Coordinates of C-alpha atoms in Angstrom, one line a residue:
X264 CA 108.5 136.3 106.0
X265 CA 105.9 138.3 103.9
X266 CA 107.4 139.4 100.6
X267 CA 105.2 140.9 97.7
X268 CA 102.0 139.2 99.2
X269 CA 103.5 135.8 99.1
X270 CA 104.6 134.0 103.1
X271 CA 107.9 132.6 102.5
X272 CA 109.3 129.7 105.0
X273 CA 112.1 130.9 107.2
X274 CA 115.7 130.7 105.8
X275 CA 116.9 129.1 108.7
X276 CA 115.0 125.7 108.6
X277 CA 116.4 122.5 110.1
X278 CA 117.5 120.0 107.3
X279 CA 115.0 117.3 108.7
X280 CA 112.2 119.8 107.9
X281 CA 113.3 120.2 104.1
X282 CA 113.6 116.6 103.6
X283 CA 110.1 116.0 104.7
X284 CA 109.1 118.6 102.8
X285 CA 110.9 117.5 99.7
X286 CA 109.4 113.8 100.4
X287 CA 105.9 115.0 100.3
X288 CA 106.7 117.0 97.5
X289 CA 108.3 113.9 95.0
X290 CA 105.2 111.7 96.3
X291 CA 102.9 114.4 94.9
X292 CA 104.5 114.8 91.4
X293 CA 105.0 111.1 90.9
X294 CA 101.3 110.8 92.0
X295 CA 99.6 113.5 90.3
X296 CA 101.6 113.3 87.1
X297 CA 103.3 109.8 87.1
X298 CA 101.0 108.1 84.9
X299 CA 101.0 110.7 82.0
X300 CA 105.0 110.9 82.4
X301 CA 105.3 107.1 81.5
X302 CA 102.5 107.1 78.6
X303 CA 104.8 109.8 77.1
X304 CA 108.1 108.7 77.7
X305 CA 106.7 105.3 76.3
X306 CA 105.3 107.0 73.1
X307 CA 108.3 109.1 72.8
X308 CA 110.8 106.2 72.6
X309 CA 108.8 104.2 70.2
X310 CA 108.6 107.4 67.8
X311 CA 111.7 108.7 68.1
X312 CA 114.2 106.3 70.4
X313 CA 117.1 104.1 69.0
X314 CA 116.1 100.7 67.5
X315 CA 117.5 99.3 70.5
X316 CA 115.2 101.4 72.7
X317 CA 112.6 100.4 70.9
X318 CA 113.1 96.7 71.0
X319 CA 113.5 97.5 74.5
X320 CA 110.1 99.1 75.2
X321 CA 108.2 96.3 73.1
X322 CA 109.9 93.7 75.2
X323 CA 108.8 95.4 78.1
X324 CA 105.0 95.9 76.7
X325 CA 105.0 92.0 76.1
X326 CA 106.2 91.4 79.5
X327 CA 103.3 93.8 81.1
X328 CA 101.0 92.2 78.8
X329 CA 102.0 88.6 80.2
X330 CA 101.8 89.9 83.7
X331 CA 98.2 91.9 83.4
X332 CA 96.4 89.6 85.7
X333 CA 98.8 89.9 88.5
X334 CA 97.1 93.3 89.9
X335 CA 93.9 91.0 90.1
X336 CA 95.7 88.1 91.4
X337 CA 97.3 89.4 94.8
X338 CA 99.9 91.5 93.2
X339 CA 103.4 91.2 94.2
X340 CA 104.7 89.3 96.7
X341 CA 105.8 90.9 100.3
X342 CA 109.4 89.8 99.7
X343 CA 109.0 92.2 96.6
X344 CA 107.1 95.2 98.2
X345 CA 109.0 95.5 101.7
X346 CA 112.1 96.8 99.4
X347 CA 110.0 99.7 98.5
X348 CA 107.8 100.0 101.6
X349 CA 110.8 100.1 103.6
X350 CA 112.8 103.1 101.9
X351 CA 114.0 105.8 104.6
X352 CA 112.1 108.4 102.6
X353 CA 108.7 107.3 103.5
X354 CA 109.5 108.2 107.3
X355 CA 110.2 112.0 106.1
X356 CA 107.0 111.5 104.2
X357 CA 104.7 110.6 107.0
X358 CA 106.7 112.7 109.4
X359 CA 105.9 116.0 106.8
X360 CA 102.4 116.3 108.2
X361 CA 102.5 113.9 110.0
X362 CA 100.4 111.2 109.5
X363 CA 99.4 108.9 112.3
X364 CA 97.5 105.6 112.8
X365 CA 95.0 105.6 115.6
X366 CA 94.1 101.5 116.4
X367 CA 90.6 101.7 118.3
X368 CA 90.7 97.6 118.3
X369 CA 92.9 94.5 118.0
X370 CA 92.3 92.4 115.1
X371 CA 92.4 88.7 114.8
X372 CA 95.6 88.1 112.7
X373 CA 94.1 85.2 111.3
X374 CA 91.2 86.7 109.3
X375 CA 90.8 88.8 106.1
X376 CA 89.4 92.6 106.3
X377 CA 88.0 94.9 104.1
X378 CA 89.2 98.2 105.4
X379 CA 86.6 101.0 104.1
X380 CA 88.2 104.3 104.1
X381 CA 86.7 107.8 104.0
X382 CA 87.4 110.3 103.0
X383 CA 89.0 110.3 99.7
X384 CA 90.3 113.7 99.5
X385 CA 92.7 114.9 97.0
X386 CA 94.8 112.2 96.7
X387 CA 94.2 109.6 99.9
X388 CA 97.3 110.8 101.2
X389 CA 96.6 109.6 104.7
X390 CA 95.6 105.7 104.1
X391 CA 98.6 105.6 101.2
X392 CA 101.4 107.1 104.0
X393 CA 99.8 104.4 106.4
X394 CA 99.0 101.1 104.6
X395 CA 101.5 101.1 101.2
X396 CA 104.5 102.3 103.3
X397 CA 106.2 101.3 106.3
X398 CA 106.7 104.7 107.6
X399 CA 104.5 104.2 110.8
X400 CA 105.6 100.4 111.3
X401 CA 101.4 99.7 110.5
X402 CA 102.9 96.0 110.3
X403 CA 103.8 96.1 113.8
X404 CA 100.4 97.7 115.3
X405 CA 98.4 95.0 113.5
X406 CA 100.7 92.2 113.6
X407 CA 100.1 89.2 111.1
X408 CA 98.2 91.5 108.1
X409 CA 99.3 91.8 104.7
X410 CA 98.2 95.2 103.6
X411 CA 96.9 95.6 100.0
X412 CA 95.8 99.3 99.0
X413 CA 93.3 99.1 95.9
X414 CA 93.2 101.5 93.0
X415 CA 91.9 101.9 89.9
X416 CA 92.5 99.3 86.9
X417 CA 93.7 102.4 84.8
X418 CA 97.2 102.8 86.8
X419 CA 97.9 98.9 86.2
X420 CA 97.3 99.6 82.5
X421 CA 100.0 102.2 82.2
X422 CA 103.3 101.1 81.1
X423 CA 106.1 101.7 83.5
X424 CA 104.1 103.5 86.2
X425 CA 102.2 100.0 86.8
X426 CA 105.6 98.4 88.0
X427 CA 105.6 101.3 90.7
X428 CA 102.2 100.7 91.6
X429 CA 102.3 96.9 92.2
X430 CA 106.0 96.9 93.5
X431 CA 104.2 98.8 96.7
X432 CA 101.8 95.8 97.2
X433 CA 99.0 97.8 95.2
X434 CA 96.3 95.7 93.9
X435 CA 93.3 96.5 91.7
X436 CA 90.3 97.7 93.0
X437 CA 87.4 95.3 90.8
X438 CA 85.3 93.3 92.2
X439 CA 87.3 90.1 90.6
X440 CA 90.5 92.0 92.6
X441 CA 88.5 91.9 95.7
X442 CA 87.1 88.8 95.5
X443 CA 90.6 87.2 95.0
X444 CA 91.9 88.6 98.1
X445 CA 89.1 88.2 100.5
X446 CA 88.6 84.6 99.5
X447 CA 92.7 83.5 99.5
X448 CA 95.1 83.8 102.8
X449 CA 98.6 85.3 102.5
X450 CA 100.9 82.2 101.1
X451 CA 104.7 81.3 100.8
X452 CA 105.1 83.7 98.3
X453 CA 104.3 86.7 100.4
X454 CA 107.6 85.4 102.6
X455 CA 109.6 84.6 104.4
X456 CA 110.2 87.3 105.9
X457 CA 110.5 88.0 110.2
X458 CA 106.8 88.8 110.6
X459 CA 105.0 86.1 108.7
X460 CA 101.5 87.2 107.7
X461 CA 98.3 84.8 108.4
X462 CA 95.3 87.3 107.2
X463 CA 95.0 90.2 105.4
X464 CA 93.6 93.9 105.2
X465 CA 92.2 95.3 101.9
X466 CA 92.2 99.1 101.6
X467 CA 88.7 100.4 99.7
X468 CA 88.5 104.0 99.5
X469 CA 84.9 103.7 98.6
X470 CA 84.0 107.4 97.6
X471 CA 86.4 107.0 94.7
X472 CA 87.6 109.8 92.1
X473 CA 83.9 111.2 92.6
X474 CA 84.8 112.2 96.0
X475 CA 87.4 114.4 95.2
X476 CA 85.4 117.1 93.5
X477 CA 83.7 117.6 97.1
X478 CA 87.1 117.8 99.0
X479 CA 87.5 121.3 100.6
X480 CA 89.2 122.0 103.9
X481 CA 87.2 121.2 106.8
X482 CA 84.3 119.8 105.5
X483 CA 83.4 116.1 105.3
X484 CA 81.3 115.5 102.3
X485 CA 81.6 111.6 101.5
X486 CA 80.1 109.4 98.9
X487 CA 78.3 106.2 100.7
X488 CA 74.6 106.4 100.7
X489 CA 74.6 104.5 97.0
X490 CA 77.7 102.8 97.3
X491 CA 76.9 99.1 98.2
X492 CA 78.8 97.1 96.1
X493 CA 81.9 96.7 99.0
X494 CA 79.2 95.6 101.3
X495 CA 78.3 92.8 98.5
X496 CA 82.1 91.8 98.3
X497 CA 82.3 91.3 102.0
X498 CA 79.3 89.4 102.2
X499 CA 80.2 87.0 99.5
X500 CA 83.5 86.3 101.1
X501 CA 82.3 86.4 104.9
X502 CA 85.1 89.6 105.6
X503 CA 84.3 91.6 108.4
X504 CA 84.1 95.4 107.2
X505 CA 86.2 97.7 109.0
X506 CA 85.5 101.5 109.0
X507 CA 88.8 104.0 108.4
X508 CA 88.3 107.6 108.8
X509 CA 91.4 109.6 108.0
X510 CA 90.5 113.4 109.9
X511 CA 92.7 116.1 108.7
X512 CA 92.8 114.4 104.8
X513 CA 90.6 117.6 103.7
X514 CA 92.7 120.0 105.0
X515 CA 96.1 119.1 102.8
X516 CA 94.7 120.9 99.6
X517 CA 92.1 123.5 98.9
X518 CA 91.1 123.2 95.2
X519 CA 89.9 125.5 92.1
X520 CA 85.9 126.1 92.3
X521 CA 84.3 124.2 89.4
X522 CA 80.6 124.2 90.6
X523 CA 78.0 121.9 88.9
X524 CA 77.2 123.1 85.5
X525 CA 80.2 125.6 84.9
X526 CA 82.7 124.5 82.0
X527 CA 85.5 123.4 84.1
X528 CA 83.2 120.9 86.2
X529 CA 82.3 119.8 82.6
X530 CA 85.5 119.0 81.4
X531 CA 86.3 117.6 84.9
X532 CA 83.3 115.2 84.5
X533 CA 84.1 113.9 80.9
X534 CA 88.1 113.3 81.4
X535 CA 86.9 111.1 84.8
X536 CA 84.2 108.9 82.6
X537 CA 87.1 108.7 79.9
X538 CA 90.1 107.7 82.4
X539 CA 88.2 107.2 86.1
X540 CA 90.8 109.8 87.7
X541 CA 89.2 113.0 89.1
X542 CA 91.5 115.8 87.3
X543 CA 90.9 118.7 90.3
X544 CA 93.0 121.6 90.3
X545 CA 94.4 121.2 93.6
X546 CA 95.8 124.5 95.7
X547 CA 98.2 123.8 98.1
X548 CA 101.9 125.5 99.0
X549 CA 105.3 125.6 97.4
X550 CA 108.8 124.3 98.3
X551 CA 109.3 127.8 99.7
X552 CA 106.7 129.3 100.6
X553 CA 102.8 128.7 102.1
X554 CA 100.8 130.9 99.9
X555 CA 100.0 128.5 96.9
X556 CA 101.6 125.7 94.6
X557 CA 101.3 121.8 94.2
X558 CA 102.9 120.8 97.6
X559 CA 100.1 119.3 100.2
X560 CA 99.8 121.5 103.4
X561 CA 101.5 120.7 106.7
X562 CA 98.5 119.5 108.6
X563 CA 98.2 116.8 111.0
X564 CA 96.2 113.6 109.2
X565 CA 95.2 111.1 111.7
X566 CA 94.0 107.6 110.4
X567 CA 91.6 106.0 112.7
X568 CA 91.0 102.2 112.3
X569 CA 87.5 101.4 113.8
X570 CA 86.3 98.2 115.0
X571 CA 85.3 95.5 112.4
X572 CA 81.6 94.9 111.8
X573 CA 80.9 91.1 111.3
X574 CA 79.3 89.8 108.3
X575 CA 77.8 86.1 107.3
X576 CA 79.2 84.6 104.5
X577 CA 76.7 84.6 101.5
X578 CA 77.3 83.5 98.1
X579 CA 74.6 85.4 96.5
X580 CA 73.5 88.4 99.0
X581 CA 70.1 89.6 98.6
X582 CA 69.7 93.5 98.2
X583 CA 67.5 93.1 101.3
X584 CA 70.6 91.8 103.0
X585 CA 73.0 94.2 101.5
X586 CA 71.0 97.1 102.2
X587 CA 70.6 95.7 105.7
X588 CA 74.5 95.5 106.4
X589 CA 75.3 98.2 104.4
X590 CA 73.1 100.3 107.3
X591 CA 74.7 98.6 109.8
X592 CA 78.2 99.9 108.4
X593 CA 77.0 103.6 108.0
X594 CA 76.1 103.7 111.7
X595 CA 79.1 102.4 112.9
X596 CA 81.0 105.0 110.5
X597 CA 79.2 107.4 112.0
X598 CA 79.8 106.9 115.5
X599 CA 83.6 106.4 114.5
X600 CA 83.3 110.1 113.2
X601 CA 81.3 111.6 116.3
X602 CA 83.6 109.7 118.8
X603 CA 86.9 111.0 117.3
X604 CA 86.4 114.4 115.7
X605 CA 86.8 116.1 119.3
X606 CA 90.2 114.6 119.3
X607 CA 91.6 115.0 115.8
X608 CA 89.4 118.4 114.2
X609 CA 89.7 122.0 115.3
X610 CA 86.1 123.7 115.7
X611 CA 85.0 120.5 116.0
X612 CA 81.8 121.6 117.1
X613 CA 81.0 122.7 113.3
X614 CA 82.1 120.2 111.5
X615 CA 79.7 117.5 110.2
X616 CA 79.7 114.5 108.5
X617 CA 77.6 114.7 105.2
X618 CA 76.4 111.7 103.1
X619 CA 76.1 112.6 99.9
X620 CA 74.0 110.7 97.0
X621 CA 76.4 111.6 94.3

C-alpha cells in the first residue's frame, strides 16, 4: 500500500512476521546504539544519581576493571552464554531475513579453527545470527565446536555493554585473544552441557569496520589484499583457515553516500580512527513501512562455510610463508564465492567479488 510516496506494510500481517520484524529492530538498536547509551547511563548516574546508585556503579566499574582480561582469555563459559544464545527471540530474528547456514564439509570437532568471514556489511548480521545465537542450531550442524565471534576491543571497554557482548560468548579480536583461543581447547568451564565441546571455531570478520564503508546492495567489495595478520595468527597456532561468505549481507542496508574526499567521509574516518567503529548512516526500512528506516531489509542471507585450509604450525612465520598461505586462502575464498553465487544471488552473472587494497 502506497501513501504520500511511502510504501506501507499491509495491515493484516501475521503476528509471526510482526515478531520477526520487532526482533530485527531491537537487535539493530542494541547493536548500533547500545554502547553509546551505556556510556550515557553510566555518566548520568555518576553525576546525577543518588548516593546508593553511585556506589553501585562504582562497585560495578571496579568489577569491570577486575574482569578486564576476560575478553582476551576465552570469554564467558558455555554454561553462561547458552542462557542468552537460547533465547526464543533469536529464532524470530534469524527467521526475519531469513539467515541460513550452508555447511559444505564436516569439520573435525577436536581441532581449533579460524573462520575468516566476508563481507563485513554494515553490521555483520549474517554471522552474528549464525554463530552468536542458537537461532539456527549451529552447534548441531558442527557438533563439538565452541563458537566464538571476535569483535573490537572497544566494546569490552564500554560499561554495561561489555556484559551484553561477553554473555553471548563474544571475545576480543586482538592478537593475544586470538592466540589464546586457538592455542587452548575448551575446558570443564565450558560445561557441563548435553553436548560437550572438544574444539573451537573463532569467527574473525577480516575486513573489519573499514569494509563497512564499501557496503552497497548487490556489490561485494572486500578488504583482503593487505589483511595478512589473520594468516600469521593461524600459522603461529597451526589452526586451519576456514573461508566463510555471507551471500546477501550487503543487501540488508544501503547507506548515505560519502565519497572519498567528502566532508561526511572525513568525519566518518575521524570517528573510526578514534573509536575503531565505522559510523556509516544505514538506510533500511521502518517498522510499518518499507521506504526508509533503520530496520534491516528482509532479504535472505546465506552464510556458507567452506572447506578448511590446513596450515603448518610455525612459531615465527616469515613474510614469505605468510604470503604463501594468504595467496592460498584467497584462492579458496574466490572459489567459494564463484561456486555458490549462482545459488544465492540474483543477477549473479553481473556480480563480481572485488578485492580492494584499502
